[in-house]
Coordinates of C-alpha atoms in Angstrom, one line a residue:
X76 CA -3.7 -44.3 -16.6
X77 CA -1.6 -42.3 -14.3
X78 CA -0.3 -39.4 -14.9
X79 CA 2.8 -37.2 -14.1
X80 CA 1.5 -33.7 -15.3
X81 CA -0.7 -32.3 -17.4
X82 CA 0.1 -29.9 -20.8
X83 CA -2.7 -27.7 -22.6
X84 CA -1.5 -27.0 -26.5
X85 CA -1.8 -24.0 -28.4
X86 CA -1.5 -24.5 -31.6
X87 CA -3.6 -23.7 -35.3
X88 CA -1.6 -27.0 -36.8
X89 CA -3.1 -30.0 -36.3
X90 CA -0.5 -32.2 -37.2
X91 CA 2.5 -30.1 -35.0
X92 CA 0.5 -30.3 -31.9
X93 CA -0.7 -34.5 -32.0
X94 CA 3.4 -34.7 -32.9
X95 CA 3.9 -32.8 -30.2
X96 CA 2.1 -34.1 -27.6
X97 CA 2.5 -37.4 -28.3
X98 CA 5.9 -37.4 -27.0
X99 CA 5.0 -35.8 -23.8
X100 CA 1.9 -38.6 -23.5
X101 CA 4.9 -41.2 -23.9
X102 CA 6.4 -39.7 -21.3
X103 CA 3.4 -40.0 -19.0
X104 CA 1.9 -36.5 -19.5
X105 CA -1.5 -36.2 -19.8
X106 CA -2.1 -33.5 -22.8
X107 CA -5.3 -31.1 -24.1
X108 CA -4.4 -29.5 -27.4
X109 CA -6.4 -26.2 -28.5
X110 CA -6.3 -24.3 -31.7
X111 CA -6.7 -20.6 -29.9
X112 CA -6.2 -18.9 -27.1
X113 CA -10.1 -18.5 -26.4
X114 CA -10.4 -21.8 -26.6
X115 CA -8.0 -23.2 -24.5
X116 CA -8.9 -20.3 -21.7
X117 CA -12.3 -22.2 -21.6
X118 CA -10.7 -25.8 -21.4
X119 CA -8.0 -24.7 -18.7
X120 CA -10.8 -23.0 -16.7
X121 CA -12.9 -26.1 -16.5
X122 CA -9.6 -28.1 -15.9
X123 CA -6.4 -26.1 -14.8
X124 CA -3.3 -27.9 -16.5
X125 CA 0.6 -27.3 -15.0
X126 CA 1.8 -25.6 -18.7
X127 CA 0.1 -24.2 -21.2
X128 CA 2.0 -24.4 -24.6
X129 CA 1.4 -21.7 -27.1
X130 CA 2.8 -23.2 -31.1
X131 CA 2.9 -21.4 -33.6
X132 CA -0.1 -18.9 -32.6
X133 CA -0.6 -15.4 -33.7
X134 CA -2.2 -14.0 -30.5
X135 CA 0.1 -12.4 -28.3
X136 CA 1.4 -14.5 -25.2
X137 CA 0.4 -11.4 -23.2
X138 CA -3.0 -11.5 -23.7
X139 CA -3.2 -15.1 -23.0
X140 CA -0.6 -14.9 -20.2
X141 CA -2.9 -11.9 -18.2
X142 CA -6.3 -13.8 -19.1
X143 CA -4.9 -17.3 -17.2
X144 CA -3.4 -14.6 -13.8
X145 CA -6.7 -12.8 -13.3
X146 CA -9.1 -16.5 -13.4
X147 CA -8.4 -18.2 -9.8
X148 CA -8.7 -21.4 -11.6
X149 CA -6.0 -20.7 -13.6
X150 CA -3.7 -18.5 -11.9
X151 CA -0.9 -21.4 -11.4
X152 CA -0.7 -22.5 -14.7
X153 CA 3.1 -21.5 -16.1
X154 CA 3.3 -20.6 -19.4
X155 CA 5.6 -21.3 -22.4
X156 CA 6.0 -20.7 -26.2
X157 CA 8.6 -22.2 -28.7
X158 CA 9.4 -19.0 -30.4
X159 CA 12.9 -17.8 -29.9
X160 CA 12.1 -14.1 -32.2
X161 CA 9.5 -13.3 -29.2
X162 CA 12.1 -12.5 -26.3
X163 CA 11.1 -9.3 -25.5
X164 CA 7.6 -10.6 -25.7
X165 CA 8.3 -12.9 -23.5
X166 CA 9.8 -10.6 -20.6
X167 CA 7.3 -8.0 -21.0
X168 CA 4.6 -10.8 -20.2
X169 CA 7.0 -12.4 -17.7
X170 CA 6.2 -15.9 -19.7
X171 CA 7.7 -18.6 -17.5
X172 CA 9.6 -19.9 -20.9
X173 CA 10.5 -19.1 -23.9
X174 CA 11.9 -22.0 -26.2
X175 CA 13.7 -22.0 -29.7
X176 CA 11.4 -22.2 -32.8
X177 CA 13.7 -25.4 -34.4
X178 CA 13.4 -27.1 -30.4
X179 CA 12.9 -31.0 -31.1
X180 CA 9.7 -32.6 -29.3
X181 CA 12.0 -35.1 -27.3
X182 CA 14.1 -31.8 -25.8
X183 CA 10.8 -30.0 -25.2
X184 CA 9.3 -33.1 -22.9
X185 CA 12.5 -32.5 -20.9
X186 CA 13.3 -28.8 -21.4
X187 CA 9.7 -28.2 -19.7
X188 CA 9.8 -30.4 -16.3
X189 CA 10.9 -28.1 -14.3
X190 CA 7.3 -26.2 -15.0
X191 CA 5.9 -29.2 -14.2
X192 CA 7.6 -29.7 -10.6
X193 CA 6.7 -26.3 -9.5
X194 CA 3.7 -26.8 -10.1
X195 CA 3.4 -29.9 -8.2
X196 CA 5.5 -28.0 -5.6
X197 CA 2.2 -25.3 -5.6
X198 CA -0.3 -28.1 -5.1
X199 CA 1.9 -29.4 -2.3
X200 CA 1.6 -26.2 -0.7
X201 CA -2.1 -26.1 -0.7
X202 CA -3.0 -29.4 0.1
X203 CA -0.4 -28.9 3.4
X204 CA -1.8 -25.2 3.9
X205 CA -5.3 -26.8 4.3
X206 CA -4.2 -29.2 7.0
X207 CA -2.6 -26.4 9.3
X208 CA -4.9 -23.8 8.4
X209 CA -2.7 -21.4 6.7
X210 CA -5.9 -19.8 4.9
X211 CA -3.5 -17.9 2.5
X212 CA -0.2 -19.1 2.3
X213 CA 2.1 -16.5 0.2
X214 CA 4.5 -17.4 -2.5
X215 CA 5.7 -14.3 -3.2
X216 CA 9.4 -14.4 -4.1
X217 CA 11.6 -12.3 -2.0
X218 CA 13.4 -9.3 -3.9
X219 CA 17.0 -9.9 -4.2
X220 CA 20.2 -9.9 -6.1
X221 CA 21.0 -13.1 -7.7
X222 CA 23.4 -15.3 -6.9
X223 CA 25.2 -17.4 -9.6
X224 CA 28.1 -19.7 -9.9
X225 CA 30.3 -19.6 -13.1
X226 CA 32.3 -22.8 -14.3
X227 CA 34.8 -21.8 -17.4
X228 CA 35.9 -24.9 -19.0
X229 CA 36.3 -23.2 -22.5
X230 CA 39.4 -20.2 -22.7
X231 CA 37.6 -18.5 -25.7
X232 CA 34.0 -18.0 -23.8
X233 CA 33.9 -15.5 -21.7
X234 CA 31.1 -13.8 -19.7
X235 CA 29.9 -10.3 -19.9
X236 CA 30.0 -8.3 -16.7
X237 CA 26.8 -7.6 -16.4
X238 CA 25.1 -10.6 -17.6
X239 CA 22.9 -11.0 -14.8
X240 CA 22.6 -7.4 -13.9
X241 CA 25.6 -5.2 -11.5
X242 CA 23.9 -6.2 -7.9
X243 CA 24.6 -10.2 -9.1
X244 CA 27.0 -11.9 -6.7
X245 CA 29.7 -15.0 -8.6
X246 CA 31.5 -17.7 -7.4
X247 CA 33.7 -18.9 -10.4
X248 CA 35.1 -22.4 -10.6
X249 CA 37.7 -23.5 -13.5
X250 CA 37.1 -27.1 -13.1
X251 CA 34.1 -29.1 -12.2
X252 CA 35.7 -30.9 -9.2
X253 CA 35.8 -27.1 -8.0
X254 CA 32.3 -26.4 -9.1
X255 CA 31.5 -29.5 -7.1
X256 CA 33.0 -28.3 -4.2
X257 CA 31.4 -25.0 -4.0
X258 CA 28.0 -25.8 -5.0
X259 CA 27.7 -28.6 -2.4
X260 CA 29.1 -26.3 0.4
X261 CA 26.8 -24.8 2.6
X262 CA 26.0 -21.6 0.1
X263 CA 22.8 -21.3 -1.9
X264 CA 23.0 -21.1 -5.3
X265 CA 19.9 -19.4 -8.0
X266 CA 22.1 -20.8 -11.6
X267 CA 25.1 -22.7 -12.7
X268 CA 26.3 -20.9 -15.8
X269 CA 28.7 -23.3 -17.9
X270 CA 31.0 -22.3 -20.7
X271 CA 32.9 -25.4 -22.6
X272 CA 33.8 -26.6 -25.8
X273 CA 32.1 -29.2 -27.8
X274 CA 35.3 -31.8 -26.9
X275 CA 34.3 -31.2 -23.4
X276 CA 30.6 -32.7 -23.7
X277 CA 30.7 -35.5 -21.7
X278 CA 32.3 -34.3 -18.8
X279 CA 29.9 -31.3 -19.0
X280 CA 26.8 -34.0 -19.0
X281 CA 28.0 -36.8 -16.7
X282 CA 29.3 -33.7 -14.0
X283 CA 25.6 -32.1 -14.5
X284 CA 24.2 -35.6 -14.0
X285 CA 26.1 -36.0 -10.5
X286 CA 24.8 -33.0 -9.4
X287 CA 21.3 -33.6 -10.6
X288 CA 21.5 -37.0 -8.4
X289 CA 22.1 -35.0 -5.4
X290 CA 18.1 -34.0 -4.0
X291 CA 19.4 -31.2 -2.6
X292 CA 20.5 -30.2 -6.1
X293 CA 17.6 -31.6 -7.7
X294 CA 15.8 -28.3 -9.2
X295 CA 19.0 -25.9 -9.6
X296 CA 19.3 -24.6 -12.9
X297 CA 21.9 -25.0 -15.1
X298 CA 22.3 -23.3 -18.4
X299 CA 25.2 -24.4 -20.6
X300 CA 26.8 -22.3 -23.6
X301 CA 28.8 -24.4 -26.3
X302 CA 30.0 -24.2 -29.5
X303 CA 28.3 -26.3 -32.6
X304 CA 25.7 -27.7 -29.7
X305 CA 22.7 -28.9 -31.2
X306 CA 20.4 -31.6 -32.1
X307 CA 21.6 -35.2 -30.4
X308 CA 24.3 -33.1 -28.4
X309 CA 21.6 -30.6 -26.8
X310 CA 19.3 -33.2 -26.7
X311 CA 21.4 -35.3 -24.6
X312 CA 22.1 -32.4 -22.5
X313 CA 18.7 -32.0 -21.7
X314 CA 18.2 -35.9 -20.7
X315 CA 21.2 -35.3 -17.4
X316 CA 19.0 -32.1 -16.2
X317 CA 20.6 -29.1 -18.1
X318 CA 17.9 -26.6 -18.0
X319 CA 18.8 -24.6 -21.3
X320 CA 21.4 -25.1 -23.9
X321 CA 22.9 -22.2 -25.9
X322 CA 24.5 -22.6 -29.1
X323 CA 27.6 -20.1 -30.0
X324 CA 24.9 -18.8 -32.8
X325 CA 22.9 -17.4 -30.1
X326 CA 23.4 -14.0 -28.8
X327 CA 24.4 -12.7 -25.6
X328 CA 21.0 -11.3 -25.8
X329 CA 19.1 -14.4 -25.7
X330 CA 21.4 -15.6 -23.1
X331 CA 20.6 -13.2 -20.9
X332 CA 16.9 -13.5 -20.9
X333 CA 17.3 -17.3 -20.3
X334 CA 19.8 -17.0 -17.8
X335 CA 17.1 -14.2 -16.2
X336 CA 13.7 -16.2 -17.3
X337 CA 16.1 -19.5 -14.8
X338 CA 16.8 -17.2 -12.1
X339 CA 13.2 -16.1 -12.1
X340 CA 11.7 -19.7 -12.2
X341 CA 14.1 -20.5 -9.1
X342 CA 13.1 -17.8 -7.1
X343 CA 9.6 -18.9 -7.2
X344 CA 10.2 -22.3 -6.0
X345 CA 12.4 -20.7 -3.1
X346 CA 9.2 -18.7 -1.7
X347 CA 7.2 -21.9 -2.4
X348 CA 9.9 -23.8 -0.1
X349 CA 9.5 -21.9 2.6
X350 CA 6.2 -21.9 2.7
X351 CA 5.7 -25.7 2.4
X352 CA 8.5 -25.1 5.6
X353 CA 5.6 -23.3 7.3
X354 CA 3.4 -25.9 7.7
X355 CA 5.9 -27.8 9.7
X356 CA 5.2 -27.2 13.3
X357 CA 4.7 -28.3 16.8
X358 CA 1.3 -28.9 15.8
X359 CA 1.4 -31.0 12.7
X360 CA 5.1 -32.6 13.1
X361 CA 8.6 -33.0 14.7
X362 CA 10.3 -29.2 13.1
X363 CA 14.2 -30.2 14.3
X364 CA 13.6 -32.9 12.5
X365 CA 11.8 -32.1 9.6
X366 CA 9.2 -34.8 9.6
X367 CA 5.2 -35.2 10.1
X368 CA 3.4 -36.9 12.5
X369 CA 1.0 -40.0 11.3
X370 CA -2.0 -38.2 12.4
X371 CA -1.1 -35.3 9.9
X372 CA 0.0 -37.9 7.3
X373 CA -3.1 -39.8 7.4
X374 CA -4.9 -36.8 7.1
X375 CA -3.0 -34.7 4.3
X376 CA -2.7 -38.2 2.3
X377 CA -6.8 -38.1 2.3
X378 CA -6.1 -35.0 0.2
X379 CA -3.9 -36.1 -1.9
X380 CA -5.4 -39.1 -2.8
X381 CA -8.6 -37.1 -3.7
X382 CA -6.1 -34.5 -6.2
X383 CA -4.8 -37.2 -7.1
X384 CA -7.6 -39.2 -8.2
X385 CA -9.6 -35.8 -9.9
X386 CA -6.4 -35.1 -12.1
X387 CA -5.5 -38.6 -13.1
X388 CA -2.2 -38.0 -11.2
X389 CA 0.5 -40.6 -10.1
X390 CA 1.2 -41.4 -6.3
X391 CA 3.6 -43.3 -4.7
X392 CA 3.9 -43.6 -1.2
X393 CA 6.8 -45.2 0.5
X394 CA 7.8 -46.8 3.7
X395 CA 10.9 -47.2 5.2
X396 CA 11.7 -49.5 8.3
X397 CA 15.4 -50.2 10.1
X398 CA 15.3 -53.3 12.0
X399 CA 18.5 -51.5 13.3
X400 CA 16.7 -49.5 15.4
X401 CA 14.5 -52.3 17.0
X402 CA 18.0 -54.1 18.0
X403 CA 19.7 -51.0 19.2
X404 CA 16.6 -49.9 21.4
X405 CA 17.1 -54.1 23.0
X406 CA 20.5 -53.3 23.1
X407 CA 21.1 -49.4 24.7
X408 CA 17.2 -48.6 25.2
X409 CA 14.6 -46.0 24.3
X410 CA 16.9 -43.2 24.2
X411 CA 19.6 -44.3 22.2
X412 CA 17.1 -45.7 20.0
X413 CA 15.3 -42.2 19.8
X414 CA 18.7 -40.7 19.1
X415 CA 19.4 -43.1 16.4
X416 CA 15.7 -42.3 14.9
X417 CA 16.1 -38.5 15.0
X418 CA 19.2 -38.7 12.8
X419 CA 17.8 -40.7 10.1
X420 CA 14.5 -38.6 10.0
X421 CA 16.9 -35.4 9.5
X422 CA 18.7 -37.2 6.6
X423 CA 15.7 -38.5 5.0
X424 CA 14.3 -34.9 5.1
X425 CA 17.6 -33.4 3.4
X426 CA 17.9 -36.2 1.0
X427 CA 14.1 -35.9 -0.3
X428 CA 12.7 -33.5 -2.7
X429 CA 11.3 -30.3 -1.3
X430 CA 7.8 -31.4 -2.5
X431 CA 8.0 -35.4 -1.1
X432 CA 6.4 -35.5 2.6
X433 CA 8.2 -37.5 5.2
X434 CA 6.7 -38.3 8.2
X435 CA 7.3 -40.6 11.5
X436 CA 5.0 -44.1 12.4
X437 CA 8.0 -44.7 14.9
X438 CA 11.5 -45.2 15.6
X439 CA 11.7 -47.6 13.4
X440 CA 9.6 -46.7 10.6
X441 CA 9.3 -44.1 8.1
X442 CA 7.0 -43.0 5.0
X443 CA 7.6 -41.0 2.2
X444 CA 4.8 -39.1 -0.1
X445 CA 5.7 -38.3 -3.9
X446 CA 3.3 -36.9 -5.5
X447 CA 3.3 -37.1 -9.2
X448 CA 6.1 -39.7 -9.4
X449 CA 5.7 -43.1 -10.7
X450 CA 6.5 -46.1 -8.6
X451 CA 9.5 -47.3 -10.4
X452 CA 11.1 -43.5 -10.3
X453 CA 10.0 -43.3 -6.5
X454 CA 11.7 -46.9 -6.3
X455 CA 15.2 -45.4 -7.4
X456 CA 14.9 -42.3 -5.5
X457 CA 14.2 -44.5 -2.4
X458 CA 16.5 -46.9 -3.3
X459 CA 19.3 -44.4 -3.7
X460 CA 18.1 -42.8 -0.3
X461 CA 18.2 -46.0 1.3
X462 CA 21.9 -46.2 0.0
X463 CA 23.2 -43.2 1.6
X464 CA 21.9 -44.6 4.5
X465 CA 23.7 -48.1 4.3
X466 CA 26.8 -46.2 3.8
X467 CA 26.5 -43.8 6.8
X468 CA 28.4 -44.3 10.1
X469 CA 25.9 -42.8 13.1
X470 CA 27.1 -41.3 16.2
X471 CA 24.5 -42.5 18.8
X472 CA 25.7 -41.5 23.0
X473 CA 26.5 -44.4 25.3
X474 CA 26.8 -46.5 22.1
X475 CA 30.7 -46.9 22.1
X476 CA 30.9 -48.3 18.1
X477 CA 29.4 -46.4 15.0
X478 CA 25.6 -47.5 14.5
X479 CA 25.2 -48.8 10.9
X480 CA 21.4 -49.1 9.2
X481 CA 20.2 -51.2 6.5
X482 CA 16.9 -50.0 5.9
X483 CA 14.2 -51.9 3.9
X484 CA 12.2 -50.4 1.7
X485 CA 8.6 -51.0 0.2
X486 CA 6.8 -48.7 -2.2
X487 CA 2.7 -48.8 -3.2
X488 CA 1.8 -46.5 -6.6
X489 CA -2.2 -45.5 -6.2
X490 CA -5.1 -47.4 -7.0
X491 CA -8.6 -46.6 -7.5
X492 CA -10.3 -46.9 -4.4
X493 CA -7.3 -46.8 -2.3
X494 CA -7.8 -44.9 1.4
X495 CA -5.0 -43.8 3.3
X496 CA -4.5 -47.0 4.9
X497 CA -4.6 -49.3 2.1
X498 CA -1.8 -47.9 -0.1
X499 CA 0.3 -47.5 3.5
X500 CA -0.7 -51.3 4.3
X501 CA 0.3 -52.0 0.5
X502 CA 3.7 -50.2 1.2
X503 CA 4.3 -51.9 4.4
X504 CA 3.5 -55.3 2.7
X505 CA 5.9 -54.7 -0.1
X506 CA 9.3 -54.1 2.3
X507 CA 12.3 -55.9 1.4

């Protein structure tokens, strides 16, 4: 079976760790569970997982944390613990999470996904790296201050000055129709910080889920502060893409150090952006338009079938075609048809996930990689793509009416023994 990720356990209890990690195998999450530190160091080194999860163990995260940075094997693999007393543990270490003690499974599966991403984001940037010859491609997050944006929805919250340090620079919103506003503008944003009251609940979730629809938006945190939150409430937080929920029993302490351990976590994908950005060039793709050619396509998807296949990983490769474009090239010719193509390839590469890979058959025909997606969640991304599309009025020169696109859509999940051009042909086959 396919999987999305895959989890190493720490943890001297048995039964906590197969409770455990059967929710995340539910899930789709391939999971190892250890009962020490030495023992999972020698799993993990013979197979690097995404997250190692440390329960309930006595050796320090440090030691464990040090031992997985200096083995090249394991030198991606983020690290968590669920103990909310070992904070300053925790930043001494620079562990990439730490969560409460009391955290239900359910809230963990979804609590943890953003470790997951990066990671895929990582692999991404290797396997593209490889295929443009970038023999060390650097990471490194870029020193800076952080840059947060503050919604207050609840009067009796309020936020220390220096909660994220003096050299942080706020926005502040008092509604989320403001929040909206600002965080879609053209700024860049490393946190949403959101105080409200427990009556406030659902428009907290169903504005955080709006947001989390748009891809752009897709791995920004979002830590949320609320009275009496807990349980079913924090749970359901979790399942619209808040990234840490703080109950008014929590200190400004341990706000702090999540709100810092977030920023942290989003600076790391930033330098893993732009260098997955680096790989886009003259050489290997169309940069203005942010999309791969089919040679490097057919080549980088021979990679990623073979990581694919090694990890037990899900693939889904989708192909997009707008008979639009065949009619408007009859109609105005090859250049307003060229036009018409170089728009959409720029909105399919802002409306994408950093780690997908589009790339360019033709005018009329596009494909998306996802790696470590399921076809039916590559299905509603691409479906909801495919919307924006529909619903986009295109500006093409000597084309005197607004050029509208219905795009079909076909997607292929991987399966064993599939080449390059059998889960493209499989894509192609399934358009409608």
């Amino acid at each position: 079976m396919s999987n999305i990720g895959n989890l190493c356990i720490v943890c001297p209890d048995p039964t906590r760790s197969a409770r455990i990690a059967a929710f995340f195998e539910q899930a789709r999450y391939r999971v190892e569970i250890r009962k020490d530190a030495d023992a999972a160091l020698a799993a993990m080194r013979a197979n690097a997982p995404d997250v190692a999860l440390l329960l309930d163990a006595p050796e320090p995260a440090a030691r464990l944390l040090h031992a997985l940075r200096a083995a090249p094997e394991t030198v991606d693999v983020s690290l968590a613990f669920a103990d909310g007393g070992r904070l300053d543990e925790a930043a001494a270490c620079a562990a990439d999470d730490v969560l409460p003690a009391d955290i239900d499974a359910d809230a963990m599966v979804f609590r943890l996904q953003p470790l997951f991403r990066l990671a895929t984001m990582r692999s991404e940037m290797r396997l593209r790296a490889e295929g443009v010859e970038m023999q060390h491609p650097d990471p490194a997050p870029a020193p800076g201050p952080a840059r947060a944006l503050y919604l207050g929805l609840d009067p009796a919250m309020t936020l220390p000055a220096d909660f994220l340090g003096r050299d942080a620079v706020w926005e502040s919103a008092a509604s989320t129709a403001e929040a909206e506003a600002i965080i879609t503008g053209p700024g860049t944003y490393d946190l949403v910080v959101i105080d409200a009251p427990r009556s406030r609940l659902d428009d907290v979730q169903a504005f955080c889920r709006d947001m989390r629809d748009n891809p752009r938006l897709f791995s920004l945190p979002f830590l949320v502060r609320m009275p009496h939150v807990g349980g079913a409430a924090a749970r359901d937080l979790y399942r619209v893409g808040v990234s840490r929920v703080i109950g008014a029993a929590d200190g400004a302490r341990e706000a702090q150090a999540e709100a810092r351990s977030l920023i942290a976590l989003q600076h790391n994908r930033t330098a893993v952006r732009e260098a997955l950005r680096r790989t886009l060039t003259e050489a290997t793709g169309h940069p203005r338009q942010a999309v791969y050619t089919e040679d490097f396509l057919k080549a980088y998807l021979d990679r990623r079938i073979a990581a694919a296949e090694a990890h037990h990983r899900a693939l889904s490769v989708v192909h997009l075609h707008l008979p639009e474009a065949v009619s408007l090239h009859d109609e105005a010719g090859e250049t307003a048809c060229r036009t018409l193509s170089e728009q959409i390839a720029r909105w399919i590469a802002r409306l994408i996930r950093v780690e997908d890979l589009a790339a360019r058959l033709s005018d009329s025909d596009f494909i998306v990689v996802l790696p470590d997606t399921l076809p039916s969640e590559a299905q509603v991304v691409m479906n909801r793509i495919a919307g924006v599309l529909t619903f986009t009025d295109f500006a093409v020169p000597e084309v005197y009416r607004p050029v509208k696109v219905w795009p079909l859509v076909g997607v292929a999940g991987l399966e064993p023994g599939d080449r390059p051009e059998t889960i493209l042909g499989r894509a192609a086959a399934n358009l409608g």
